[in-house]
Short mmCIF file of C-alpha atoms in Angstrom, two decimals:
data_model
loop_
_atom_site.label_atom_id
_atom_site.label_comp_id
_atom_site.label_asym_id
_atom_site.label_seq_id
_atom_site.Cartn_x
_atom_site.Cartn_y
_atom_site.Cartn_z
CA MET A 1 39.05 19.40 7.76
CA ALA A 2 35.35 18.58 7.45
CA PRO A 3 34.93 20.13 3.95
CA ARG A 4 37.99 18.22 2.76
CA LEU A 5 36.59 14.94 4.10
CA VAL A 6 33.23 15.61 2.49
CA GLY A 7 34.95 16.38 -0.81
CA LYS A 8 36.94 13.16 -0.72
CA THR A 9 33.81 11.17 0.15
CA ILE A 10 31.99 12.65 -2.84
CA LEU A 11 34.96 11.94 -5.09
CA SER A 12 35.10 8.35 -3.82
CA ALA A 13 31.42 7.88 -4.67
CA LYS A 14 32.01 9.35 -8.13
CA PHE A 15 34.96 7.03 -8.61
CA ILE A 16 32.93 3.94 -7.68
CA SER A 17 30.20 5.05 -10.06
CA TYR A 18 32.83 5.59 -12.76
CA LEU A 19 34.24 2.07 -12.26
CA LEU A 20 30.79 0.46 -12.36
CA GLY A 21 29.93 2.39 -15.52
CA PHE A 22 33.24 1.43 -17.11
CA LEU A 23 32.75 -2.27 -16.33
CA SER A 24 29.16 -2.19 -17.55
CA LYS A 25 30.24 -0.56 -20.80
CA ALA A 26 33.05 -3.09 -21.31
CA VAL A 27 30.74 -6.05 -20.74
CA GLY A 28 28.10 -4.55 -23.03
CA GLU A 29 30.60 -3.90 -25.82
CA ALA A 30 31.98 -7.43 -25.53
CA PHE A 31 28.47 -8.90 -25.72
CA ILE A 32 27.53 -6.77 -28.71
CA GLY A 33 30.82 -7.72 -30.37
CA LEU A 34 30.00 -11.41 -30.02
CA LEU A 35 26.54 -10.90 -31.48
CA ALA A 36 27.85 -8.80 -34.36
CA ALA A 37 30.82 -11.01 -35.25
CA PRO A 38 28.99 -13.18 -37.84
CA PHE A 39 27.60 -10.10 -39.57
CA LYS A 40 30.98 -8.37 -39.64
CA LYS A 41 32.58 -11.44 -41.16
CA SER A 42 29.94 -11.51 -43.86
CA ALA A 43 30.26 -7.78 -44.48
CA ALA A 44 34.03 -7.96 -44.83
CA GLY A 45 33.73 -9.71 -48.14
CA SER A 46 30.69 -7.93 -49.44
CA GLY A 47 32.11 -4.49 -50.25
CA GLN A 48 32.09 -3.59 -53.93
CA GLN A 49 35.39 -3.06 -55.66
CA ILE A 50 35.91 0.56 -56.70
CA PRO A 51 38.27 1.44 -59.54
CA GLU A 52 41.50 2.88 -58.17
CA SER A 53 41.02 6.04 -60.23
CA GLU A 54 37.79 6.79 -58.37
CA LEU A 55 39.14 6.46 -54.84
CA ARG A 56 39.74 9.54 -52.71
CA ASN A 57 41.44 9.94 -49.38
CA ILE A 58 40.83 10.63 -45.74
CA VAL A 59 44.35 10.95 -44.37
CA ILE A 60 45.21 10.29 -40.73
CA VAL A 61 48.62 11.62 -39.72
CA GLY A 62 49.97 9.68 -36.75
CA ALA A 63 49.26 6.16 -35.57
CA SER A 64 49.70 5.96 -31.82
CA TYR A 65 46.71 5.75 -29.45
CA ALA A 66 44.61 8.46 -31.11
CA GLY A 67 45.56 7.91 -34.75
CA TYR A 68 45.37 4.12 -34.60
CA GLU A 69 41.97 4.23 -32.91
CA ALA A 70 40.67 6.80 -35.40
CA ALA A 71 41.81 4.58 -38.27
CA ARG A 72 40.09 1.55 -36.71
CA ALA A 73 36.88 3.44 -36.04
CA ILE A 74 36.66 4.84 -39.57
CA ALA A 75 37.63 1.59 -41.29
CA THR A 76 35.15 -0.51 -39.33
CA GLY A 77 32.45 2.13 -38.99
CA LEU A 78 31.75 2.76 -42.66
CA PRO A 79 28.87 0.81 -44.26
CA PRO A 80 29.87 -2.52 -45.86
CA ASP A 81 29.21 -1.20 -49.37
CA SER A 82 31.02 2.07 -48.77
CA PRO A 83 33.58 3.04 -51.41
CA TYR A 84 35.90 4.35 -48.69
CA ARG A 85 39.27 2.76 -48.01
CA VAL A 86 41.64 3.34 -45.08
CA ILE A 87 45.29 3.96 -45.93
CA VAL A 88 47.23 3.98 -42.72
CA LEU A 89 50.33 6.51 -42.96
CA PRO A 90 58.56 3.08 -21.26
CA ARG A 91 60.32 2.02 -18.28
CA PHE A 92 62.35 0.34 -20.89
CA CYS A 93 64.97 3.09 -20.60
CA VAL A 94 66.16 1.51 -17.31
CA VAL A 95 65.12 -2.14 -17.10
CA ASN A 96 65.66 -4.90 -19.65
CA HIS A 97 62.27 -5.53 -21.24
CA GLU A 98 62.82 -3.40 -24.32
CA GLU A 99 61.26 -5.90 -26.75
CA LYS A 100 57.92 -5.37 -24.99
CA ALA A 101 57.89 -1.67 -25.88
CA PHE A 102 56.95 -2.41 -29.50
CA ILE A 103 53.33 -3.41 -30.01
CA PRO A 104 52.52 -4.86 -33.45
CA TYR A 105 50.01 -3.00 -35.56
CA GLY A 106 47.17 -4.68 -37.41
CA ALA A 107 45.20 -6.62 -34.80
CA LEU A 108 42.56 -3.90 -34.39
CA LEU A 109 42.01 -3.84 -38.14
CA LYS A 110 41.13 -7.50 -38.65
CA GLY A 111 38.08 -7.98 -40.81
CA VAL A 112 38.45 -4.68 -42.64
CA PRO A 113 37.78 -5.17 -46.39
CA SER A 114 41.10 -5.29 -48.22
CA GLN A 115 40.38 -2.35 -50.52
CA ARG A 116 39.54 -0.09 -47.58
CA LEU A 117 42.96 -0.20 -45.92
CA ARG A 118 46.44 1.01 -46.85
CA TRP A 119 49.19 1.47 -44.25
CA VAL A 120 52.05 3.81 -45.12
CA GLN A 121 55.27 4.05 -43.14
CA ASP A 122 56.64 7.53 -43.76
CA ARG A 123 56.67 11.04 -42.33
CA VAL A 124 54.52 13.94 -43.45
CA SER A 125 56.80 16.87 -44.27
CA SER A 126 54.09 19.38 -45.17
CA ILE A 127 50.35 19.87 -45.56
CA ASN A 128 48.38 22.06 -47.93
CA ARG A 129 44.67 22.45 -48.56
CA GLU A 130 44.52 19.49 -50.90
CA SER A 131 47.28 17.04 -50.04
CA VAL A 132 49.98 15.87 -47.67
CA THR A 133 53.59 15.47 -48.78
CA LEU A 134 55.48 12.35 -47.70
CA HIS A 135 59.08 12.98 -46.63
CA ASP A 136 60.72 9.73 -47.75
CA ALA A 137 58.55 8.81 -50.74
CA GLY A 138 58.53 12.42 -51.97
CA ILE A 139 54.96 12.19 -53.22
CA ASP A 140 51.74 14.07 -52.53
CA ILE A 141 48.67 12.17 -51.35
CA PRO A 142 45.44 14.12 -51.93
CA TYR A 143 42.83 14.16 -49.20
CA ASP A 144 39.21 15.15 -48.79
CA PHE A 145 39.42 14.85 -45.01
CA LEU A 146 42.46 15.02 -42.76
CA VAL A 147 42.86 13.85 -39.17
CA ILE A 148 45.96 15.10 -37.34
CA ALA A 149 46.99 12.82 -34.45
CA THR A 150 50.71 13.56 -34.17
CA GLY A 151 50.87 13.60 -30.37
CA SER A 152 53.72 15.23 -28.48
CA GLY A 153 57.28 14.52 -27.42
CA ALA A 154 60.14 16.18 -25.59
CA THR A 155 62.76 15.30 -28.17
CA ASP A 156 63.13 13.14 -31.26
CA GLY A 157 65.03 10.56 -29.24
CA LEU A 158 65.08 8.75 -25.92
CA PRO A 159 63.75 8.96 -23.33
CA SER A 160 60.80 10.68 -25.04
CA ARG A 161 60.68 8.66 -28.24
CA VAL A 162 62.70 5.78 -29.59
CA GLY A 163 63.66 7.71 -32.71
CA SER A 164 63.73 4.67 -34.97
CA ASN A 165 61.55 3.37 -37.78
CA ASP A 166 62.19 -0.31 -37.18
CA ARG A 167 61.96 -2.65 -34.21
CA ALA A 168 65.52 -3.98 -34.30
CA THR A 169 67.09 -0.52 -34.25
CA GLY A 170 64.64 0.61 -31.58
CA ILE A 171 65.62 -2.28 -29.32
CA GLU A 172 69.29 -1.50 -29.90
CA LEU A 173 68.78 2.17 -28.97
CA LEU A 174 66.94 1.22 -25.78
CA GLN A 175 69.70 -1.21 -24.83
CA LYS A 176 72.33 1.50 -25.34
CA PHE A 177 70.30 3.88 -23.18
CA GLN A 178 70.05 1.24 -20.45
CA ALA A 179 73.82 0.68 -20.64
CA ARG A 180 74.42 4.42 -20.39
CA ILE A 181 72.51 4.53 -17.11
CA ALA A 182 74.13 1.33 -15.82
CA HIS A 183 77.66 2.58 -16.43
CA THR A 184 77.29 6.16 -15.21
CA GLU A 185 77.91 6.76 -11.52
CA ARG A 186 76.53 10.31 -11.32
CA ILE A 187 73.35 11.09 -13.26
CA VAL A 188 71.43 14.35 -13.56
CA VAL A 189 67.81 14.01 -14.68
CA VAL A 190 66.50 17.31 -16.02
CA GLY A 191 62.75 17.80 -15.70
CA GLY A 192 60.52 16.91 -12.77
CA GLY A 193 57.36 15.97 -14.63
CA ALA A 194 56.04 12.41 -14.51
CA ALA A 195 58.66 11.17 -16.99
CA GLY A 196 61.60 12.63 -15.09
CA VAL A 197 60.33 11.48 -11.69
CA GLU A 198 59.75 7.94 -12.92
CA LEU A 199 63.07 7.62 -14.72
CA ALA A 200 65.03 8.99 -11.74
CA THR A 201 63.29 6.76 -9.19
CA ASP A 202 63.54 3.69 -11.42
CA ALA A 203 67.28 4.23 -11.82
CA LYS A 204 67.85 4.87 -8.12
CA GLU A 205 65.98 1.75 -7.00
CA LYS A 206 67.77 -0.43 -9.55
CA TYR A 207 71.17 1.14 -8.82
CA PRO A 208 70.99 2.38 -5.19
CA ASP A 209 74.70 3.26 -5.05
CA LYS A 210 74.52 5.77 -7.89
CA HIS A 211 74.29 9.48 -7.15
CA ILE A 212 71.19 10.75 -8.93
CA THR A 213 70.07 14.38 -9.02
CA LEU A 214 66.65 15.48 -10.23
CA VAL A 215 66.51 19.13 -11.35
CA HIS A 216 63.18 20.88 -11.94
CA SER A 217 62.57 24.53 -12.78
CA ARG A 218 59.31 24.72 -10.81
CA GLU A 219 58.82 24.81 -7.04
CA ALA A 220 57.18 21.36 -6.99
CA VAL A 221 57.66 18.17 -8.96
CA ILE A 222 54.85 17.09 -11.31
CA HIS A 223 53.59 20.65 -10.96
CA ARG A 224 50.64 20.13 -13.33
CA PHE A 225 49.00 17.84 -10.79
CA ARG A 226 47.45 18.67 -7.44
CA PRO A 227 49.33 19.23 -4.13
CA GLU A 228 48.74 15.84 -2.48
CA LEU A 229 50.27 13.93 -5.38
CA GLN A 230 53.13 16.43 -5.50
CA ALA A 231 53.84 15.83 -1.82
CA VAL A 232 53.76 12.04 -2.18
CA ALA A 233 56.08 12.21 -5.20
CA LYS A 234 58.53 14.47 -3.36
CA LYS A 235 58.62 12.13 -0.37
CA GLY A 236 59.17 9.10 -2.61
CA ILE A 237 62.06 10.84 -4.34
CA GLU A 238 63.72 11.84 -1.07
CA ASP A 239 63.12 8.44 0.57
CA LEU A 240 65.16 6.83 -2.18
CA GLY A 241 68.04 9.23 -1.54
CA ILE A 242 67.75 11.21 -4.76
CA GLU A 243 69.06 14.77 -4.58
CA LEU A 244 66.18 17.06 -5.51
CA VAL A 245 66.82 20.57 -6.83
CA LEU A 246 63.70 22.70 -7.30
CA GLY A 247 63.20 26.19 -8.68
CA GLU A 248 66.33 26.12 -10.83
CA ARG A 249 66.95 25.55 -14.51
CA ALA A 250 69.65 23.08 -15.37
CA THR A 251 72.48 24.11 -17.66
CA LYS A 252 75.15 22.03 -19.30
CA SER A 253 77.87 23.06 -16.92
CA ASP A 254 81.42 21.95 -16.38
CA THR A 255 80.36 18.94 -14.30
CA ASP A 256 81.25 15.37 -15.11
CA GLU A 257 77.77 14.16 -14.28
CA LYS A 258 75.70 12.65 -17.06
CA SER A 259 72.56 14.57 -17.98
CA ILE A 260 69.29 13.01 -19.18
CA ASP A 261 66.76 15.44 -20.61
CA CYS A 262 63.16 14.73 -19.54
CA ALA A 263 62.02 18.33 -19.71
CA GLY A 264 58.78 19.41 -21.30
CA GLN A 265 56.55 17.57 -23.73
CA LYS A 266 56.14 19.69 -26.88
CA PRO A 267 53.02 19.22 -29.03
CA SER A 268 53.91 18.02 -32.54
CA SER A 269 51.93 20.69 -34.38
CA ASP A 270 54.63 22.08 -36.66
CA ILE A 271 53.25 20.38 -39.78
CA LEU A 272 50.29 22.78 -39.65
CA LEU A 273 52.35 25.98 -39.40
CA GLY A 274 52.58 26.48 -43.14
CA LEU A 275 48.87 25.96 -43.76
CA SER A 276 47.17 27.56 -40.77
CA PRO A 277 49.55 29.21 -38.27
CA SER A 278 46.63 30.95 -36.55
CA SER A 279 45.36 27.54 -35.47
CA ILE A 280 48.39 26.93 -33.27
CA ALA A 281 47.57 28.02 -29.72
CA SER A 282 50.10 29.64 -27.39
CA SER A 283 50.54 26.21 -25.78
CA GLY A 284 51.74 24.81 -29.11
CA LYS A 285 48.64 22.68 -29.43
CA ILE A 286 46.12 22.95 -32.25
CA SER A 287 42.94 24.89 -31.47
CA VAL A 288 39.79 22.90 -32.18
CA LYS A 289 36.04 23.22 -32.08
CA PRO A 290 33.91 20.89 -29.89
CA SER A 291 33.51 18.72 -33.00
CA LEU A 292 37.33 18.42 -33.06
CA GLN A 293 37.42 20.24 -36.38
CA ILE A 294 40.27 22.70 -36.58
CA SER A 295 39.30 26.19 -35.38
CA ASP A 296 40.13 27.68 -38.77
CA ASN A 297 36.72 28.04 -40.45
CA SER A 298 38.29 27.85 -43.89
CA LEU A 299 39.46 24.28 -43.18
CA PRO A 300 36.35 22.41 -42.00
CA ASN A 301 37.64 19.12 -43.37
CA ILE A 302 40.60 18.94 -40.96
CA TYR A 303 40.17 17.25 -37.57
CA VAL A 304 42.55 16.90 -34.62
CA CYS A 305 42.67 14.39 -31.77
CA GLY A 306 45.06 13.23 -29.05
CA ASP A 307 47.81 15.12 -27.23
CA VAL A 308 48.23 17.68 -29.99
CA SER A 309 44.63 18.95 -29.68
CA ASP A 310 43.84 21.93 -27.47
CA THR A 311 40.77 20.58 -25.68
CA GLY A 312 41.50 21.81 -22.17
CA VAL A 313 42.87 18.46 -21.00
CA ARG A 314 45.53 19.38 -18.45
CA ASN A 315 47.26 16.01 -18.26
CA PRO A 316 46.55 14.08 -21.47
CA ASN A 317 46.76 10.30 -21.51
CA ALA A 318 45.64 7.35 -23.62
CA ARG A 319 42.05 7.44 -22.35
CA PHE A 320 41.58 11.04 -23.45
CA ALA A 321 43.20 10.25 -26.81
CA TYR A 322 40.96 7.23 -27.33
CA ASN A 323 37.75 9.15 -26.67
CA GLN A 324 38.83 12.06 -28.86
CA ALA A 325 39.66 9.64 -31.67
CA LEU A 326 36.16 8.15 -31.48
CA ALA A 327 34.56 11.60 -31.63
CA ALA A 328 36.70 12.75 -34.57
CA ALA A 329 36.22 9.47 -36.46
CA SER A 330 32.44 9.53 -36.03
CA ASN A 331 32.34 13.05 -37.46
CA VAL A 332 34.49 12.08 -40.42
CA ILE A 333 32.13 9.18 -41.15
CA LEU A 334 29.14 11.53 -40.97
CA ALA A 335 30.78 14.13 -43.21
CA ALA A 336 31.83 11.47 -45.70
CA GLN A 337 28.17 10.52 -46.05
CA GLY A 338 27.12 14.11 -46.66
CA LYS A 339 25.91 14.72 -43.11
CA ALA A 340 26.84 17.41 -40.60
CA PRO A 341 29.57 16.45 -38.08
CA THR A 342 27.36 16.79 -35.01
CA ASN A 343 29.30 14.71 -32.48
CA THR A 344 31.24 16.67 -29.87
CA TYR A 345 34.03 15.85 -27.45
CA THR A 346 33.67 16.74 -23.79
CA LYS A 347 36.51 15.97 -21.42
CA PHE A 348 35.58 13.67 -18.53
CA TRP A 349 37.31 13.97 -15.15
CA GLY A 350 37.43 10.19 -14.66
CA ASP A 351 39.69 9.76 -17.67
CA GLY A 352 42.42 11.66 -15.81
CA VAL A 353 43.30 8.82 -13.43
CA ILE A 354 47.02 8.02 -13.59
CA LYS A 355 49.51 5.65 -12.01
CA LEU A 356 52.80 7.28 -11.04
CA THR A 357 55.70 4.97 -10.23
CA LEU A 358 58.20 6.00 -7.56
CA GLY A 359 60.72 3.29 -8.21
CA ILE A 360 60.46 -0.17 -9.73
CA THR A 361 58.25 -1.60 -6.99
CA ILE A 362 56.29 1.39 -5.65
CA SER A 363 53.43 3.24 -7.31
CA VAL A 364 50.62 5.61 -6.46
CA THR A 365 47.36 5.87 -8.39
CA HIS A 366 45.91 9.37 -8.48
CA LEU A 367 42.38 10.54 -9.21
CA SER A 368 41.14 14.12 -9.09
CA ASP A 369 38.04 16.05 -10.08
CA SER A 370 40.07 19.31 -10.10
CA THR A 371 38.99 20.08 -6.53
CA ASN A 372 39.68 16.94 -4.50
CA GLU A 373 42.23 14.15 -4.74
CA LEU A 374 42.29 10.43 -4.04
CA LEU A 375 45.56 8.52 -3.74
CA PHE A 376 45.98 4.74 -3.71
CA ASN A 377 49.41 3.33 -2.82
CA GLY A 378 50.45 0.20 -4.67
CA LYS A 379 53.18 -2.40 -5.00
CA GLU A 380 54.35 -3.36 -8.47
CA LYS A 381 55.24 -7.00 -9.06
CA ALA A 382 56.35 -6.79 -12.70
CA GLU A 383 59.22 -4.62 -13.92
CA GLU A 384 57.46 -4.12 -17.24
CA LEU A 385 54.44 -2.68 -15.42
CA MET A 386 51.20 -2.88 -17.43
CA SER A 387 52.80 -3.64 -20.76
CA ALA A 388 50.70 -6.78 -21.28
CA ARG A 389 47.53 -4.74 -20.77
CA ALA A 390 48.73 -2.20 -23.36
CA TRP A 391 49.29 -5.01 -25.88
CA SER A 392 45.82 -6.39 -25.22
CA HIS A 393 44.28 -2.94 -25.55
CA MET A 394 45.84 -2.69 -28.99
CA GLY A 395 44.28 -6.05 -29.88
CA ALA A 396 47.61 -7.91 -29.81
CA THR A 397 48.56 -11.06 -27.90
CA PRO A 398 51.06 -9.91 -25.24
CA TYR A 399 54.64 -10.26 -26.40
CA ALA A 400 53.79 -12.34 -29.49
CA ASP A 401 54.77 -10.40 -32.61
CA PRO A 402 54.14 -12.46 -35.76
CA ASN A 403 55.84 -9.90 -38.02
CA LEU A 404 59.16 -8.88 -36.54
CA GLU A 405 60.22 -7.15 -39.76
CA GLY A 406 57.18 -4.84 -39.72
CA PRO A 407 53.41 -5.05 -39.90
CA ALA A 408 51.96 -7.30 -42.57
CA ILE A 409 49.55 -4.49 -43.47
CA LYS A 410 52.35 -2.09 -44.46
CA CYS A 411 52.33 -0.88 -48.07
CA THR A 412 55.15 -1.73 -50.44
CA PRO A 413 56.95 1.21 -52.10
CA GLU A 414 55.03 0.45 -55.29
CA GLN A 415 51.71 0.60 -53.44
CA VAL A 416 52.68 3.90 -51.82
CA ALA A 417 53.57 5.40 -55.20
CA ALA A 418 50.25 4.20 -56.59
CA LEU A 419 48.37 6.21 -53.97
CA ALA A 420 49.46 9.45 -55.60
CA VAL A 421 48.98 8.15 -59.12
CA SER A 422 45.54 6.60 -58.54
CA SER A 423 44.25 9.69 -56.81
CA SER A 424 45.80 12.30 -59.09
CA SER A 425 42.97 12.29 -61.60
CA THR A 426 40.32 13.04 -59.00
CA SER A 427 39.39 16.47 -57.75
CA SER A 428 39.31 17.33 -54.06
CA SER A 429 36.87 20.19 -54.53
CA ALA A 430 33.90 18.50 -52.86
CA ASN A 431 31.96 20.68 -50.44
CA VAL A 432 33.09 19.37 -47.05
CA ALA A 433 32.12 22.22 -44.75
CA THR A 434 29.45 20.01 -43.20
CA GLY A 435 29.92 16.96 -45.37
CA ALA A 436 27.41 18.22 -47.96
CA GLY A 437 28.03 16.73 -51.38
CA ALA A 438 30.66 14.32 -50.11
CA ALA A 439 28.32 11.35 -50.38
CA ASP A 440 28.54 11.57 -54.16
CA ALA A 441 32.30 11.14 -54.21
CA HIS A 442 34.25 7.94 -53.67
CA LYS A 443 36.72 8.51 -50.86
CA THR A 444 39.62 6.77 -49.21
CA ALA A 445 40.36 6.83 -45.50
CA ALA A 446 44.12 7.06 -45.23
CA ALA A 447 46.34 7.05 -42.18
CA VAL A 448 50.02 7.88 -42.41
CA GLU A 449 52.08 6.43 -39.58
CA THR A 450 54.72 8.98 -38.67
CA ALA A 451 55.64 9.24 -35.04
CA VAL A 452 56.09 5.73 -33.66
CA PRO A 453 58.13 2.64 -34.59
CA VAL A 454 56.66 0.75 -37.52
CA GLU A 455 56.02 -2.35 -35.42
CA GLY A 456 53.71 -0.55 -33.04
CA ALA A 457 52.90 2.21 -30.66
CA ALA A 458 55.11 2.24 -27.60
CA VAL A 459 53.37 1.68 -24.28
CA GLU A 460 51.88 4.79 -22.73
CA LYS A 461 54.70 5.37 -20.23
CA VAL A 462 57.79 5.76 -22.41
CA THR A 463 60.10 6.88 -19.63
CA VAL A 464 58.83 5.11 -16.57
#
C-alpha cells in the first residue's frame, strides 16, 4: 500500500508541475503572439511573387489535428520572402448536436501570404517517389517533401468517421445514425475500447429502457489503459445496467438485435504500401525515425505525424498529434532551406491525459506515467462536451461557420488542375536527404485534405 501511495504522490506532483508548465507556455505564447502581430501583418504582404512554373511542392496528406497543424506551422514558419507556398489537400452519434461536429477550416491560416497556400479537397489514391495521385481530379501533384498525416479509423463510416465530403451530408448521416439508435430497442455495441464504452453508456443514459449489450474480445474494457481506469469503466457500465460480455468475439448471428461496430482503430497507412511496404510496421502504423522521417533510408523527404506514425504512443490523442506535427513541420522547414532536419520527437507522459465519459453526465479524467494512475471523477453539464474548446483550438469561433458550403480557402477545380500543370516543368531531383541543395529550388508546401469533412476536422471524440 505504501509504495502505491508514494507513486501516486509523485505522479500528483508531476501533474501539478505539468499544469503549471502548460499554463506558463500558453501565457508566453499569447504574449509573444501579441508582440509579433504587427510584424506578421507586415510580412504577409511582403513576400515576392514567384512564377507558377518555378513553384514546387511540399505535400501534406491529411488535414485533421496533425495535418492541419503541420500545414499551419509550415505556412507561417517560412521566412516572409520564402518562395514556398502551402497547398492544403463525436458524441454526435447519440445526442442532437451534430452541427457542432464540423469545425471550419481556415482560421489557423489567417495572415498567410496568398501565394503560399492552396487547399485541395480530394483523396490521394497512390504515392510514388515524385508525386501523389489525386483520386477525384485524376492528376499527379509533384512533391519535393511529403508529410503523411492520414490518422486512423475503424471504418469508412459512422461511428468512426462521418464518411462524407460535405457538411450537409455529414449532418444528415449523423441524424440518421441518431435515429437508428433512438428507434432500436435492443442494441449490441461491438468493441470495448473508449469509443465503444462511450457510445454504449451515452445511449443507455439517454434511453434507459433500451437493452444494450457491450461485447469485447478482451478480458477487460479499454484494455490498452491501466487497471484502475478499467475497473472504473467496468463499474460505470454495469451501474447503468448495460450487459457486458468480455472475452468473446461478436459475430453477426441470427439475433434481431442491432449491431454497432466500434471495434479497433486501424491506421490509415495503405497509401504507402505501393511505395515502401517495408515501412509499415506489424501494428499497421508507419515506422519513423526520431526526426519523424520515414524509416526507409531511400525516402528521406517523407515525414509522418499523428495516429498513423509508429512512435511508441500507446493511446494517441490530439496532444500527441499536435506535438508530432510541430516536430515534422520544423524539420521540413529546415530541409527546405538546405539544412539538416535535426529536430526530434519524444513522447511525453503528460500528453496522455484523457477524459472518458461513462454516460452523458458522468466522466472520469485519467492520467498515468505508465506505472501509477490518477483518476478524477467529473460531472458533465453540456451534452456536446468540450466541442467549443475544440473549435477554439482550431482557431474558430465556437459554432459560427461563415462558409457553410465549404472553406473559403478551398481550391476551385481549375486551380487544382493548375497545380499539376504549373509544377510539371520542374524537376523533383533536388538532394533532400538532409535538405542539402533544396535552398536553391523554389518549393510549394501543399496539403491535401483527405480524411475529414471539407468544413473541418471532427472533434477529437467522434463516438462519445
